[in-house]
PDB file of C-alpha atoms in Angstrom:
ATOM      1  CA  MET A   1      17.087 -51.191   3.316  1.00  0.00           C
ATOM      2  CA  LYS A   2      14.644 -50.534   6.217  1.00  0.00           C
ATOM      3  CA  HIS A   3      13.024 -47.566   7.685  1.00  0.00           C
ATOM      4  CA  ALA A   4      11.607 -46.000  10.870  1.00  0.00           C
ATOM      5  CA  VAL A   5       8.249 -44.173  10.574  1.00  0.00           C
ATOM      6  CA  ASN A   6       9.148 -41.773  13.579  1.00  0.00           C
ATOM      7  CA  ALA A   7      12.789 -41.473  13.873  1.00  0.00           C
ATOM      8  CA  ALA A   8      12.925 -39.391  17.200  1.00  0.00           C
ATOM      9  CA  GLU A   9      10.538 -41.947  18.789  1.00  0.00           C
ATOM     10  CA  GLU A  10      11.966 -45.232  17.456  1.00  0.00           C
ATOM     11  CA  LEU A  11      15.621 -44.254  17.377  1.00  0.00           C
ATOM     12  CA  GLY A  12      15.961 -41.621  20.202  1.00  0.00           C
ATOM     13  CA  THR A  13      16.574 -37.991  20.083  1.00  0.00           C
ATOM     14  CA  GLN A  14      20.372 -38.160  20.975  1.00  0.00           C
ATOM     15  CA  GLY A  15      23.439 -39.060  18.862  1.00  0.00           C
ATOM     16  CA  TRP A  16      22.100 -37.469  15.644  1.00  0.00           C
ATOM     17  CA  SER A  17      24.797 -35.354  13.768  1.00  0.00           C
ATOM     18  CA  LYS A  18      24.800 -33.108  10.676  1.00  0.00           C
ATOM     19  CA  PRO A  19      27.772 -34.100   8.572  1.00  0.00           C
ATOM     20  CA  TRP A  20      27.219 -31.096   6.312  1.00  0.00           C
ATOM     21  CA  SER A  21      24.643 -28.309   6.041  1.00  0.00           C
ATOM     22  CA  ALA A  22      22.852 -26.813   3.027  1.00  0.00           C
ATOM     23  CA  GLY A  23      22.821 -23.434   4.600  1.00  0.00           C
ATOM     24  CA  SER A  24      20.701 -21.566   7.259  1.00  0.00           C
ATOM     25  CA  ASP A  25      17.413 -23.115   6.121  1.00  0.00           C
ATOM     26  CA  GLY A  26      18.200 -26.490   7.793  1.00  0.00           C
ATOM     27  CA  GLY A  27      17.667 -28.293   4.503  1.00  0.00           C
ATOM     28  CA  CYS A  28      20.135 -31.065   5.344  1.00  0.00           C
ATOM     29  CA  VAL A  29      20.296 -34.563   6.572  1.00  0.00           C
ATOM     30  CA  GLU A  30      21.197 -35.876  10.035  1.00  0.00           C
ATOM     31  CA  VAL A  31      22.926 -39.322  10.562  1.00  0.00           C
ATOM     32  CA  LYS A  32      23.133 -41.575  13.509  1.00  0.00           C
ATOM     33  CA  LYS A  33      25.292 -44.743  14.051  1.00  0.00           C
ATOM     34  CA  LEU A  34      23.101 -47.453  15.316  1.00  0.00           C
ATOM     35  CA  GLY A  35      25.759 -49.972  15.956  1.00  0.00           C
ATOM     36  CA  GLY A  36      26.498 -53.211  14.063  1.00  0.00           C
ATOM     37  CA  GLY A  37      27.405 -51.370  10.911  1.00  0.00           C
ATOM     38  CA  ILE A  38      24.026 -49.743  10.708  1.00  0.00           C
ATOM     39  CA  VAL A  39      23.291 -46.124  10.026  1.00  0.00           C
ATOM     40  CA  ALA A  40      20.011 -44.098  10.125  1.00  0.00           C
ATOM     41  CA  VAL A  41      19.576 -41.083   7.978  1.00  0.00           C
ATOM     42  CA  ARG A  42      16.704 -38.498   8.438  1.00  0.00           C
ATOM     43  CA  GLN A  43      15.746 -34.920   7.271  1.00  0.00           C
ATOM     44  CA  ALA A  44      17.054 -32.434   9.745  1.00  0.00           C
ATOM     45  CA  THR A  45      13.831 -30.298   9.721  1.00  0.00           C
ATOM     46  CA  ASP A  46      11.608 -33.227  10.492  1.00  0.00           C
ATOM     47  CA  PRO A  47      13.085 -35.148  13.258  1.00  0.00           C
ATOM     48  CA  ASP A  48       9.780 -36.842  14.117  1.00  0.00           C
ATOM     49  CA  GLY A  49       9.449 -37.997  10.454  1.00  0.00           C
ATOM     50  CA  PRO A  50      10.804 -41.115   8.769  1.00  0.00           C
ATOM     51  CA  ALA A  51      14.531 -42.249   8.590  1.00  0.00           C
ATOM     52  CA  LEU A  52      16.129 -44.697   6.346  1.00  0.00           C
ATOM     53  CA  ILE A  53      18.136 -47.390   7.989  1.00  0.00           C
ATOM     54  CA  CYS A  54      20.943 -48.983   5.957  1.00  0.00           C
ATOM     55  CA  ALA A  55      24.246 -50.641   6.172  1.00  0.00           C
ATOM     56  CA  SER A  56      27.232 -48.187   6.696  1.00  0.00           C
ATOM     57  CA  SER A  57      28.704 -49.882   3.560  1.00  0.00           C
ATOM     58  CA  VAL A  58      25.718 -48.457   1.556  1.00  0.00           C
ATOM     59  CA  ILE A  59      26.566 -44.975   2.943  1.00  0.00           C
ATOM     60  CA  ALA A  60      30.255 -45.445   1.920  1.00  0.00           C
ATOM     61  CA  GLU A  61      29.158 -46.527  -1.512  1.00  0.00           C
ATOM     62  CA  PHE A  62      27.011 -43.451  -1.890  1.00  0.00           C
ATOM     63  CA  VAL A  63      29.609 -40.979  -0.600  1.00  0.00           C
ATOM     64  CA  GLY A  64      32.227 -42.485  -2.907  1.00  0.00           C
ATOM     65  CA  GLY A  65      29.951 -42.337  -5.836  1.00  0.00           C
ATOM     66  CA  ALA A  66      29.115 -38.777  -5.079  1.00  0.00           C
ATOM     67  CA  LYS A  67      32.804 -37.885  -4.817  1.00  0.00           C
ATOM     68  CA  GLU A  68      33.384 -39.422  -8.357  1.00  0.00           C
ATOM     69  CA  GLY A  69      30.559 -37.316  -9.735  1.00  0.00           C
ATOM     70  CA  ARG A  70      28.062 -40.103 -10.363  1.00  0.00           C
ATOM     71  CA  ALA A  71      25.336 -38.037  -8.378  1.00  0.00           C
ATOM     72  CA  ASP A  72      26.003 -34.873 -10.182  1.00  0.00           C
ATOM     73  CA  PHE A  73      22.693 -35.254 -12.163  1.00  0.00           C
ATOM     74  CA  LEU A  74      20.864 -34.728  -8.942  1.00  0.00           C
ATOM     75  CA  VAL A  75      21.950 -31.128  -8.698  1.00  0.00           C
ATOM     76  CA  VAL A  76      22.248 -30.068 -12.351  1.00  0.00           C
TER      77      VAL A  76
END
């Protein structure tokens, strides 16, 4: 897994989306497809902050695990 130190500067400001939201406080993530099966993930409230860059297969594995309840310990 790689990262960008300043997501807005290094990856651009266009093309980011919020697949879900944690309410009105903006405490959610934004994602951006970078092409070639690569996805960037950043904190929505800090667009100039860092972003994780990983394969879309890693995102799919995380989402699948969350759906199965394997990440429930993070919110309990």
